Tab-separated table of C-alpha atoms in Angstrom:
chain	number	residue	atom	x	y	z
Z	299	MET	CA	-1.913	-31.178	41.236
Z	300	ALA	CA	1.272	-31.365	39.412
Z	301	VAL	CA	3.480	-28.923	37.174
Z	302	VAL	CA	4.400	-30.567	33.658
Z	303	ALA	CA	7.561	-28.058	32.670
Z	304	THR	CA	6.921	-28.374	28.825
Z	305	PRO	CA	10.619	-28.399	26.411
Z	306	ARG	CA	9.747	-24.306	25.960
Z	307	ALA	CA	8.970	-23.554	29.521
Z	308	LEU	CA	12.396	-25.509	30.142
Z	309	GLN	CA	14.576	-24.174	27.392
Z	310	ARG	CA	13.818	-19.943	29.043
Z	311	LEU	CA	15.276	-20.790	31.922
Z	312	ASP	CA	17.535	-22.669	30.872
Z	313	SER	CA	19.101	-19.465	28.532
Z	314	VAL	CA	18.052	-16.777	32.423
Z	315	MET	CA	20.053	-19.103	34.514
Z	316	ARG	CA	23.398	-19.398	31.710
Z	317	PRO	CA	26.114	-16.664	32.659
Z	318	ARG	CA	25.446	-14.343	30.004
Z	319	THR	CA	29.613	-13.768	28.296
Z	320	SER	CA	30.615	-10.232	28.422
Z	321	PRO	CA	31.338	-8.568	25.334
Z	322	LEU	CA	35.412	-8.804	26.239
Z	323	ARG	CA	35.142	-12.766	26.640
Z	324	SER	CA	33.752	-13.211	23.261
Z	325	LEU	CA	36.247	-11.595	21.738
Z	326	TRP	CA	38.542	-12.560	22.637
Z	327	ARG	CA	36.932	-15.820	22.198
Z	328	ARG	CA	37.273	-15.279	18.453
Z	329	VAL	CA	40.618	-13.831	18.415
Z	330	VAL	CA	41.767	-16.968	19.423
Z	331	ARG	CA	39.407	-19.083	17.237
Z	332	ARG	CA	41.662	-16.774	14.977
Z	333	ARG	CA	43.816	-15.930	15.200
Z	334	SER	CA	46.161	-17.343	12.129
Z	335	PHE	CA	44.218	-14.030	10.764
Z	336	VAL	CA	44.519	-12.156	13.310
Z	337	PHE	CA	48.572	-12.454	13.342
Z	338	ALA	CA	48.842	-11.947	9.674
Z	339	GLY	CA	46.829	-9.608	9.771
Z	340	MET	CA	48.535	-7.822	11.634
Z	341	VAL	CA	52.634	-8.562	11.018
Z	342	ALA	CA	51.403	-7.426	7.349
Z	343	THR	CA	49.900	-3.696	9.092
Z	344	LEU	CA	52.856	-3.466	11.172
Z	345	LEU	CA	55.236	-3.956	8.871
Z	346	THR	CA	54.195	-1.500	6.158
Z	347	ALA	CA	53.484	0.965	8.559
Z	348	LEU	CA	56.740	0.144	9.815
Z	349	LEU	CA	58.397	0.869	5.861
Z	350	LEU	CA	56.228	4.336	5.870
Z	351	THR	CA	57.296	5.620	8.529
Z	352	LEU	CA	61.185	4.673	7.793
Z	353	MET	CA	60.615	6.087	4.228
Z	354	GLN	CA	59.749	9.871	5.703
Z	355	ASP	CA	62.837	11.900	6.371
Z	356	ASP	CA	61.797	13.415	10.612
Z	357	ARG	CA	61.207	16.441	11.245
Z	358	TYR	CA	61.806	18.234	13.918
Z	359	ARG	CA	60.120	21.794	15.396
Z	360	ALA	CA	62.165	24.839	17.140
Z	361	GLU	CA	60.166	27.989	18.835
Z	362	SER	CA	61.434	31.357	19.901
Z	363	ALA	CA	59.463	33.781	21.080
Z	364	ILE	CA	59.500	37.802	21.476
Z	365	VAL	CA	58.016	40.583	22.524
Z	366	LEU	CA	56.372	43.635	21.005
Z	367	GLN	CA	57.242	46.715	22.730
Z	368	SER	CA	55.314	49.646	22.522
Z	369	SER	CA	57.708	51.867	20.316
Z	370	PRO	CA	56.165	56.530	20.551
Z	371	ILE	CA	56.629	57.434	17.382
Z	372	ASP	CA	53.075	56.158	16.033
Z	373	GLU	CA	52.140	57.979	19.476
Z	374	LEU	CA	54.471	61.237	18.320
Z	375	LEU	CA	52.091	61.170	14.901
Z	376	ASP	CA	48.576	60.940	16.110
Z	377	PRO	CA	48.402	61.951	19.509
Z	378	ASP	CA	44.514	62.513	19.475
Z	379	ALA	CA	44.100	58.127	20.054
Z	380	THR	CA	42.009	57.311	22.082
Z	381	ASP	CA	42.229	54.001	24.578
Z	382	THR	CA	39.924	52.562	21.884
Z	383	ASP	CA	41.932	52.640	19.741
Z	384	ALA	CA	45.057	51.723	21.564
Z	385	ALA	CA	42.899	48.237	22.920
Z	386	SER	CA	41.999	47.169	19.402
Z	387	ALA	CA	45.279	48.528	17.789
Z	388	THR	CA	47.601	46.097	19.770
Z	389	ALA	CA	45.595	42.835	17.798
Z	390	ARG	CA	46.344	44.975	14.234
Z	391	HIS	CA	49.723	45.415	16.044
Z	392	VAL	CA	50.374	41.769	15.998
Z	393	ASN	CA	48.985	40.069	13.145
Z	394	ASN	CA	50.494	43.195	10.751
Z	395	GLU	CA	54.210	42.113	13.392
Z	396	ILE	CA	53.256	38.072	12.239
Z	397	GLY	CA	52.974	38.911	8.341
Z	398	VAL	CA	56.607	41.019	8.583
Z	399	ILE	CA	57.313	38.601	10.067
Z	400	GLU	CA	56.433	35.823	7.533
Z	401	GLY	CA	57.471	37.961	4.726
Z	402	VAL	CA	59.470	37.789	1.726
Z	403	THR	CA	62.320	41.405	3.859
Z	404	VAL	CA	62.528	39.201	7.078
Z	405	ARG	CA	62.997	35.154	4.568
Z	406	SER	CA	65.543	37.271	2.083
Z	407	LEU	CA	67.789	38.521	4.845
Z	408	VAL	CA	67.847	35.032	6.511
Z	409	LEU	CA	69.382	33.015	4.298
Z	410	VAL	CA	71.610	36.279	3.798
Z	411	SER	CA	72.691	35.920	7.335
Z	412	LEU	CA	72.782	32.184	7.187
Z	413	GLY	CA	74.587	31.940	4.052
Z	414	LEU	CA	71.800	29.373	2.829
Z	415	ASP	CA	70.322	28.778	-1.005
Z	416	ASP	CA	66.951	28.041	0.820
Z	417	ALA	CA	65.552	27.863	3.698
Z	418	PRO	CA	61.637	26.395	5.516
Z	419	ARG	CA	59.116	29.243	6.312
Z	420	ALA	CA	58.615	30.482	9.808
Z	421	GLN	CA	55.312	30.368	11.645
Z	422	ALA	CA	54.691	33.349	13.821
Z	423	SER	CA	51.543	32.782	16.369
Z	424	GLY	CA	50.261	35.649	18.849
Z	425	ASP	CA	47.833	36.417	21.110
Z	426	PRO	CA	45.440	38.992	20.239
Z	427	ASP	CA	45.181	40.175	24.058
Z	428	SER	CA	48.945	40.354	24.626
Z	429	ASP	CA	52.225	41.706	21.869
Z	430	VAL	CA	53.200	38.499	22.683
Z	431	ILE	CA	54.349	36.071	19.447
Z	432	VAL	CA	55.857	32.980	18.776
Z	433	VAL	CA	58.078	32.224	15.846
Z	434	ARG	CA	58.366	28.361	14.972
Z	435	VAL	CA	60.096	26.932	12.222
Z	436	GLU	CA	60.346	23.349	11.125
Z	437	ALA	CA	63.621	21.744	9.699
Z	438	GLU	CA	65.510	18.035	8.977
Z	439	THR	CA	67.544	18.465	11.901
Z	440	ALA	CA	67.088	19.232	15.605
Z	441	GLN	CA	70.370	21.892	14.653
Z	442	LEU	CA	68.717	23.536	11.943
Z	443	ALA	CA	65.687	24.270	13.096
Z	444	ALA	CA	67.006	26.266	15.762
Z	445	ARG	CA	69.116	28.731	14.170
Z	446	LEU	CA	66.743	30.018	11.611
Z	447	ALA	CA	63.193	29.954	14.526
Z	448	ASN	CA	66.589	32.107	16.166
Z	449	ALA	CA	67.588	33.313	13.209
Z	450	TYR	CA	63.763	35.001	11.774
Z	451	VAL	CA	63.286	36.137	14.967
Z	452	ASN	CA	66.810	38.813	14.687
Z	453	ALA	CA	65.902	39.230	11.007
Z	454	TYR	CA	62.545	40.830	12.129
Z	455	ILE	CA	64.032	42.570	14.375
Z	456	ASN	CA	67.261	44.248	12.452
Z	457	VAL	CA	64.303	45.255	9.778
Z	458	ARG	CA	61.189	47.083	12.018
Z	459	SER	CA	65.172	48.241	13.784
Z	460	THR	CA	65.179	49.417	10.259
Z	461	ASP	CA	61.762	50.852	9.016
Z	462	ASN	CA	61.464	52.309	13.062
Z	463	GLN	CA	64.524	54.675	11.736
Z	464	GLN	CA	63.029	56.180	8.501
Z	465	LEU	CA	60.635	56.135	10.402
Z	466	ALA	CA	60.975	58.930	12.629
Z	467	GLY	CA	63.524	60.246	10.185
Z	468	THR	CA	60.658	61.306	8.035
Z	469	ALA	CA	58.136	62.341	10.405
Z	470	VAL	CA	60.881	64.547	12.058
Z	471	SER	CA	60.789	66.575	8.565
Z	472	GLN	CA	57.810	66.278	8.454
Z	473	LEU	CA	57.000	68.090	11.986
Z	474	GLN	CA	59.327	69.990	11.416
Z	475	GLY	CA	57.525	72.028	8.515
Z	476	VAL	CA	54.508	72.050	9.866
Z	477	ILE	CA	56.590	73.841	12.728
Z	478	ASP	CA	58.929	76.124	10.512
Z	479	GLY	CA	54.948	77.073	8.366
Z	480	LEU	CA	53.458	78.206	11.740
Z	481	ASP	CA	56.467	80.430	12.109
Z	482	VAL	CA	55.335	81.930	8.887
Z	483	GLN	CA	52.977	82.989	9.965
Z	484	ILE	CA	53.432	83.893	13.393
Z	485	ALA	CA	55.912	86.843	11.516
Z	486	ASP	CA	53.064	87.828	9.452
Z	487	LEU	CA	51.246	87.844	12.169
Z	488	ASP	CA	53.622	90.219	14.142
Z	489	ARG	CA	54.145	92.491	11.077
Z	490	GLN	CA	49.988	92.564	11.054
Z	491	ILE	CA	49.271	93.510	14.953
Z	492	ALA	CA	52.571	96.144	14.837
Z	493	ALA	CA	50.011	98.224	11.669
Z	494	ALA	CA	47.342	97.056	12.865
Z	495	GLU	CA	45.448	99.379	15.552
Z	496	PRO	CA	44.164	98.389	19.078
Z	497	THR	CA	41.162	96.474	18.989
Z	498	GLU	CA	42.419	94.947	15.495
Z	499	ALA	CA	45.597	94.727	17.068
Z	500	ASP	CA	44.305	92.409	20.513
Z	501	ALA	CA	42.827	89.626	18.228
Z	502	LEU	CA	45.231	89.217	16.604
Z	503	ALA	CA	47.048	88.768	19.451
Z	504	GLY	CA	44.443	85.597	20.364
Z	505	ASP	CA	45.481	84.397	16.878
Z	506	ARG	CA	48.814	84.831	17.455
Z	507	ALA	CA	48.583	83.043	20.728
Z	508	ALA	CA	47.131	79.371	19.585
Z	509	LEU	CA	49.528	79.518	16.470
Z	510	ALA	CA	52.676	79.904	19.108
Z	511	ASP	CA	50.463	77.139	21.238
Z	512	ASP	CA	50.684	74.544	17.993
Z	513	VAL	CA	54.054	75.466	17.840
Z	514	ALA	CA	55.150	74.880	21.465
Z	515	GLU	CA	53.548	71.518	20.984
Z	516	TYR	CA	54.774	70.319	18.134
Z	517	THR	CA	57.965	71.652	18.554
Z	518	ASP	CA	57.503	68.828	21.804
Z	519	ARG	CA	57.038	65.934	19.255
Z	520	LEU	CA	59.496	66.825	17.421
Z	521	ARG	CA	62.561	66.871	20.585
Z	522	ARG	CA	60.908	63.494	21.194
Z	523	LEU	CA	60.625	61.517	18.593
Z	524	GLN	CA	64.447	63.526	17.209
Z	525	LEU	CA	65.456	61.537	21.222
Z	526	GLU	CA	63.598	58.092	19.865
Z	527	ALA	CA	65.682	58.469	17.007
Z	528	GLU	CA	68.760	58.967	18.444
Z	529	LEU	CA	67.723	56.263	20.770
Z	530	GLY	CA	67.366	52.935	17.928
Z	531	LEU	CA	64.729	50.967	21.281
Z	532	PRO	CA	64.994	47.652	19.826
Z	533	PRO	CA	60.318	47.241	18.501
Z	534	ALA	CA	61.178	44.641	20.426
Z	535	GLN	CA	62.733	41.525	23.125
Z	536	VAL	CA	63.935	38.336	22.585
Z	537	ILE	CA	62.009	37.105	25.672
Z	538	GLU	CA	63.022	32.918	24.647
Z	539	SER	CA	65.442	31.973	22.248
Z	540	ALA	CA	64.701	28.758	19.915
Z	541	VAL	CA	66.867	25.395	22.040
Z	542	ALA	CA	67.089	22.263	19.439
Z	543	PRO	CA	64.731	19.814	20.782
Z	544	ASP	CA	65.615	16.500	21.774
Z	545	ALA	CA	63.283	14.120	19.539
Z	546	PRO	CA	61.067	15.069	15.922
Z	547	PHE	CA	57.596	15.800	15.597
Z	548	ALA	CA	57.062	13.862	13.013
Z	549	PRO	CA	56.588	11.137	12.259
Z	550	ASN	CA	54.430	10.213	15.465
Z	551	ARG	CA	55.933	6.637	14.942
Z	552	LEU	CA	54.511	4.865	17.998
Z	553	ALA	CA	51.148	6.685	17.347
Z	554	VAL	CA	50.996	4.971	13.076
Z	555	LEU	CA	52.417	1.392	14.903
Z	556	LEU	CA	49.703	2.058	17.368
Z	557	ALA	CA	46.913	2.354	14.634
Z	558	ALA	CA	48.587	-0.273	12.620
Z	559	LEU	CA	47.626	-2.725	15.601
Z	560	ALA	CA	44.340	-1.549	15.706
Z	561	ALA	CA	44.155	-2.438	11.972
Z	562	GLY	CA	46.279	-5.276	11.513
Z	563	LEU	CA	42.920	-6.389	14.467
Z	564	ALA	CA	40.314	-5.607	12.261
Z	565	LEU	CA	41.180	-7.216	8.884
Z	566	GLY	CA	42.167	-10.746	10.875
Z	567	LEU	CA	39.056	-10.533	12.450
Z	568	ALA	CA	36.977	-9.558	9.288
Z	569	ALA	CA	38.590	-12.019	7.619
């Protein structure tokens, strides 16, 4: 018995047997067919993008890194702080110092030290789990960016060193006042002990011993604070000085031109 193929069956068989065209090949054929539009679109977008990037000034970025040095002043002023307090204080300390670096005082000192009327501001960032702070400055030239980054770091160290000296001097005066007050109380107890009965004198002697222990503790803290003030240890150490970058970070002309090529291709195919 003969089988007769209908036209619809032959059409289905032809579609099944015909090799499928890949999407990339289809796109390429479309590009070839519309090559004049694609070429015009790519040229137009490329020229526009190139003109826009040439109108923009180059921007350079330089970085300098510092590590904060632990100061015994805070510990001496608050000896009862726990390890948990110290751990949570690290993040606060880093954030506080970032505020100082980006603040008006440091920037004013930078302008004076470099003899400038105006300058880009510094941007600082730090890891909350460490004491490292990175200072970044963006400028129109590579040399200026590096000079400013290093100047901001040096200005911060100078400002913080002055602050620490003043804080240590204030703390010394306060501790000396506390010690003098305790000495007055001890002298008063000595007079009371000399005039008291033996039983009462023993109780007063215990109070005097407690005050004497306080005096010894505060005297030790005073001695250490005076040593800290005399040494004048820097609040931070530079671990990486800024150097002039080799190339600008903005504008990214390569990325702009590639995006312009893609946009030109899309315009040409849609035309």
